[in-house]
XYZ file of C-alpha atoms in Angstrom:
220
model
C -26.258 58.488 -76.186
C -29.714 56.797 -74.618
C -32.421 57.480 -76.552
C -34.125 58.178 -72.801
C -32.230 61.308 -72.588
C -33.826 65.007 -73.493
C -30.217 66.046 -75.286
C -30.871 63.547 -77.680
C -33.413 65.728 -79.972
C -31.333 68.851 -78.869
C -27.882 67.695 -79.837
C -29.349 65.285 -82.786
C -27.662 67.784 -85.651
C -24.475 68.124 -84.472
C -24.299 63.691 -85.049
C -25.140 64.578 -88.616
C -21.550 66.958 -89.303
C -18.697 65.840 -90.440
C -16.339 66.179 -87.384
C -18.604 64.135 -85.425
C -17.790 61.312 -87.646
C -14.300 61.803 -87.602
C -14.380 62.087 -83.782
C -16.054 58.710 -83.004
C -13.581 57.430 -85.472
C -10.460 58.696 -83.699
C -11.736 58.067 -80.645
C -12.590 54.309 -81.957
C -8.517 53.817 -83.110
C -7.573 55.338 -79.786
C -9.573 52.623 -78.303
C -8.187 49.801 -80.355
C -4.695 50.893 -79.644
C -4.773 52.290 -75.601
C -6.770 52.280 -72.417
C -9.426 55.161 -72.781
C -10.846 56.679 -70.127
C -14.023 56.860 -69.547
C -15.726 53.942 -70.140
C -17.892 53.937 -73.443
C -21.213 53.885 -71.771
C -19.636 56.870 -69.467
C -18.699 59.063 -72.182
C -22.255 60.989 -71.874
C -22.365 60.358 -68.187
C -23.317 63.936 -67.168
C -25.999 64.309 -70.161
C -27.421 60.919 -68.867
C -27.621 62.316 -65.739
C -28.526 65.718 -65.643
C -31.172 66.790 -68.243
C -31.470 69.747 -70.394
C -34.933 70.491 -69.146
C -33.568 70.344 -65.496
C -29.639 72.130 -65.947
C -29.761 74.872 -62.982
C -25.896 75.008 -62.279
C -22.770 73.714 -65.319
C -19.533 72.906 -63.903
C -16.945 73.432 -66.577
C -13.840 71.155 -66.590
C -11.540 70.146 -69.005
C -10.364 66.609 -69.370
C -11.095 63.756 -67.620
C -8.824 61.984 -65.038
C -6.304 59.961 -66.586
C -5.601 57.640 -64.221
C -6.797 54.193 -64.038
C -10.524 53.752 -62.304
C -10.922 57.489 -61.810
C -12.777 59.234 -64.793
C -16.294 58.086 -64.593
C -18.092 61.022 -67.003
C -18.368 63.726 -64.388
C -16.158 66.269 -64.155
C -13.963 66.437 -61.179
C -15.994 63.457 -59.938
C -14.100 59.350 -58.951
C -16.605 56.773 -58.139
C -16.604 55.392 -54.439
C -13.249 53.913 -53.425
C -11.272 55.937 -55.836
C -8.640 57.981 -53.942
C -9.892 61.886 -54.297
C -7.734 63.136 -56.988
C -5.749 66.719 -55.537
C -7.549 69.113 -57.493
C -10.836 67.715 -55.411
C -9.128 67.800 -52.503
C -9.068 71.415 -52.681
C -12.644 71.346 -53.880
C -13.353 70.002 -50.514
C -11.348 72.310 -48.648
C -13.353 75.067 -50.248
C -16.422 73.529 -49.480
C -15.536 73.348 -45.928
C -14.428 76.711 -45.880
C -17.310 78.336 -47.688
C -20.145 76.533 -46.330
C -19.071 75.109 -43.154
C -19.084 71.139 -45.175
C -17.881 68.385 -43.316
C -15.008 67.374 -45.989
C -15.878 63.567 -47.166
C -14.039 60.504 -47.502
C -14.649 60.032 -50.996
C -15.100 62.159 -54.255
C -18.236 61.149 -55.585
C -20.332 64.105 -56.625
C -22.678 62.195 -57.843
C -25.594 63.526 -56.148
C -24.823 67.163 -56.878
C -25.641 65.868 -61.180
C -28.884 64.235 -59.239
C -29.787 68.231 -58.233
C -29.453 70.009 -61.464
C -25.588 70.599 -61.681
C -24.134 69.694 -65.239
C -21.098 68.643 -64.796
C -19.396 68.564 -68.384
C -15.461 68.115 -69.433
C -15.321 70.331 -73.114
C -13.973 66.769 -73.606
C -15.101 63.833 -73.060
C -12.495 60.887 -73.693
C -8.776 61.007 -72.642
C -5.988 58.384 -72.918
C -4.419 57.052 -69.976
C -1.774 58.621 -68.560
C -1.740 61.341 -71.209
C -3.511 64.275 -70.156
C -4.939 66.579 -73.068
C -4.386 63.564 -75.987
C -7.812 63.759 -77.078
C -7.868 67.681 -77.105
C -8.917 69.540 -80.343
C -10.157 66.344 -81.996
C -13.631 67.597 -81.998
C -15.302 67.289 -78.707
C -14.649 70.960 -78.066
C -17.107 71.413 -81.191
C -19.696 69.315 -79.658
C -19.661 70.569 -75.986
C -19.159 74.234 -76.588
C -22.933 73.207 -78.444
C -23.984 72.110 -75.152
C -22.777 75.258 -73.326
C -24.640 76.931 -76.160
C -27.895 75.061 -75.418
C -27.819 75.781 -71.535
C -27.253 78.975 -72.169
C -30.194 79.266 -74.664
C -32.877 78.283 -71.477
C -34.469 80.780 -70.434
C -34.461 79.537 -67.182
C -31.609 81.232 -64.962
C -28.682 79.112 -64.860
C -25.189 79.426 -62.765
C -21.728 78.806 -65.116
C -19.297 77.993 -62.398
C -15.810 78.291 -64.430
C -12.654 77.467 -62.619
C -9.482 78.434 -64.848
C -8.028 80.325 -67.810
C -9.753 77.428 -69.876
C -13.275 77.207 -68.592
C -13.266 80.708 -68.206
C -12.585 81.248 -72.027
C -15.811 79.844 -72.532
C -17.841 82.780 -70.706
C -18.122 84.112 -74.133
C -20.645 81.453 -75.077
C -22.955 82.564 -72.223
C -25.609 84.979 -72.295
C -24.584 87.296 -69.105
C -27.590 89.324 -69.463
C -29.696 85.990 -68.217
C -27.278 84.121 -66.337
C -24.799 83.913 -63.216
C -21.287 83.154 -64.405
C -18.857 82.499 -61.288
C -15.596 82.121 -61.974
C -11.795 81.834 -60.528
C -8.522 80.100 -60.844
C -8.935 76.120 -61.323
C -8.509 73.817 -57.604
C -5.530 72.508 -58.894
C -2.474 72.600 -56.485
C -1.029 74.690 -59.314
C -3.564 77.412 -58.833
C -5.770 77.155 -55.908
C -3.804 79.546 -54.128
C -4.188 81.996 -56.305
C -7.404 82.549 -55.865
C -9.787 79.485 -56.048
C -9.185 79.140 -52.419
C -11.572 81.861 -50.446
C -13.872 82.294 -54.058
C -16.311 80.972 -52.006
C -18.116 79.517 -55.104
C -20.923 77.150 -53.618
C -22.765 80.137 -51.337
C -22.093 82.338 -54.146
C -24.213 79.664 -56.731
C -27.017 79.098 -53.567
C -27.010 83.349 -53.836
C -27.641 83.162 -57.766
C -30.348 80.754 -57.807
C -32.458 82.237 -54.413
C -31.987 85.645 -56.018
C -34.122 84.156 -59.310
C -36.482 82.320 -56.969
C -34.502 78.855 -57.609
C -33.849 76.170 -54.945
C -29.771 76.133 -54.000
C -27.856 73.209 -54.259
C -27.341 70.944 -51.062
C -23.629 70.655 -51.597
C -23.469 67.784 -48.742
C -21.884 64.721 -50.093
């Protein structure tokens, strides 16, 4: 990670423990052998851009895209150009529906990590076209730290956890100082079930005014 960054010092230990070690390597051989997705200096894309010190909102996903040109380090994020992945698409329905959010032309969210919103995968690297091959390798480990760590500011912060597997990791949150919103994932899979009408984005603005925070300008 940049040295520039204020998870550096907080995450330093973990880079001392054994699985770390054996992660990097794995995730080294999967690089000599396949396309990896993200990029290597996108790996730590939403640490980069969303500090510890200013972490009001993490957005819990699980792997990134798989597809070429689409995983750029943010979760549910594609850079400008990208087609908007499905599971976004219902993102932006909700938006729309919840908050009245002209739905965009592209899927850059971007400028929602700008405003405080963490926006971490539990992991980080994928191969392409094989959704879940880097799973239980060790980045779990190292970002269920990081959920850990937000959770340990005392600062208010909102855990918005969309399906069975984010919402596993409510148990790493302290409830008794933070907003945990939750519901079935966007995917077309699921977002019927529930995701759609969750209204999740007021429901975050709600959390943070109620603690005397500013809300998030969803607008993209």
């Amino acid at each position: 990670m940049a040295p520039k960054t204020d998870w550096n010092p907080i995450l330093r230990e973990e880079f001392a423990k054994p699985y770390w070690a054996e992660l990097q390597q794995f995730v080294a051989e999967e690089r000599a052998r396949h396309t990896v997705f993200p990029e290597p200096d996108e790996v730590f894309a939403a640490l980069h851009r969303t500090p510890h010190a200013d972490t009001r909102v993490l957005l819990l996903g699980q792997d990134p895209y798989h597809g070429p040109g689409q995983a750029h380090g943010l979760c549910f994020s594609v850079r400008h150009g990208t087609d908007v992945p499905p599971s976004l698409v219902n993102i932006h329905k909700e938006l729309h529906d919840d908050l009245g959010i002209a739905i965009p032309e592209h899927g850059n969210l971007e400028s929602w990590a700008a405003q405080g919103v963490l926006m971490l995968n539990a992991t980080l690297t994928v191969r392409a076209r094989s959704a879940g091959s880097h799973q239980k390798r060790g980045w779990e480990t190292f970002t269920d730290r990081v959920i850990r760590t937000v959770s340990d500011k005392t600062d208010h912060v909102v855990f918005i956890l969309w399906g069975s597997f984010a919402r596993r990791k409510a148990e790493l949150v302290d409830r008794s100082r933070h907003t945990i919103i939750e519901s079935p994932h966007p995917s077309p899979l699921s977002a019927h079930r529930g995701f759609f009408g969750s209204k999740p984005f007021s429901a975050t603005n709600d959390a943070l005014t109620a603690h005397a925070q500013q809300p998030i300008d969803w607008a993209l």
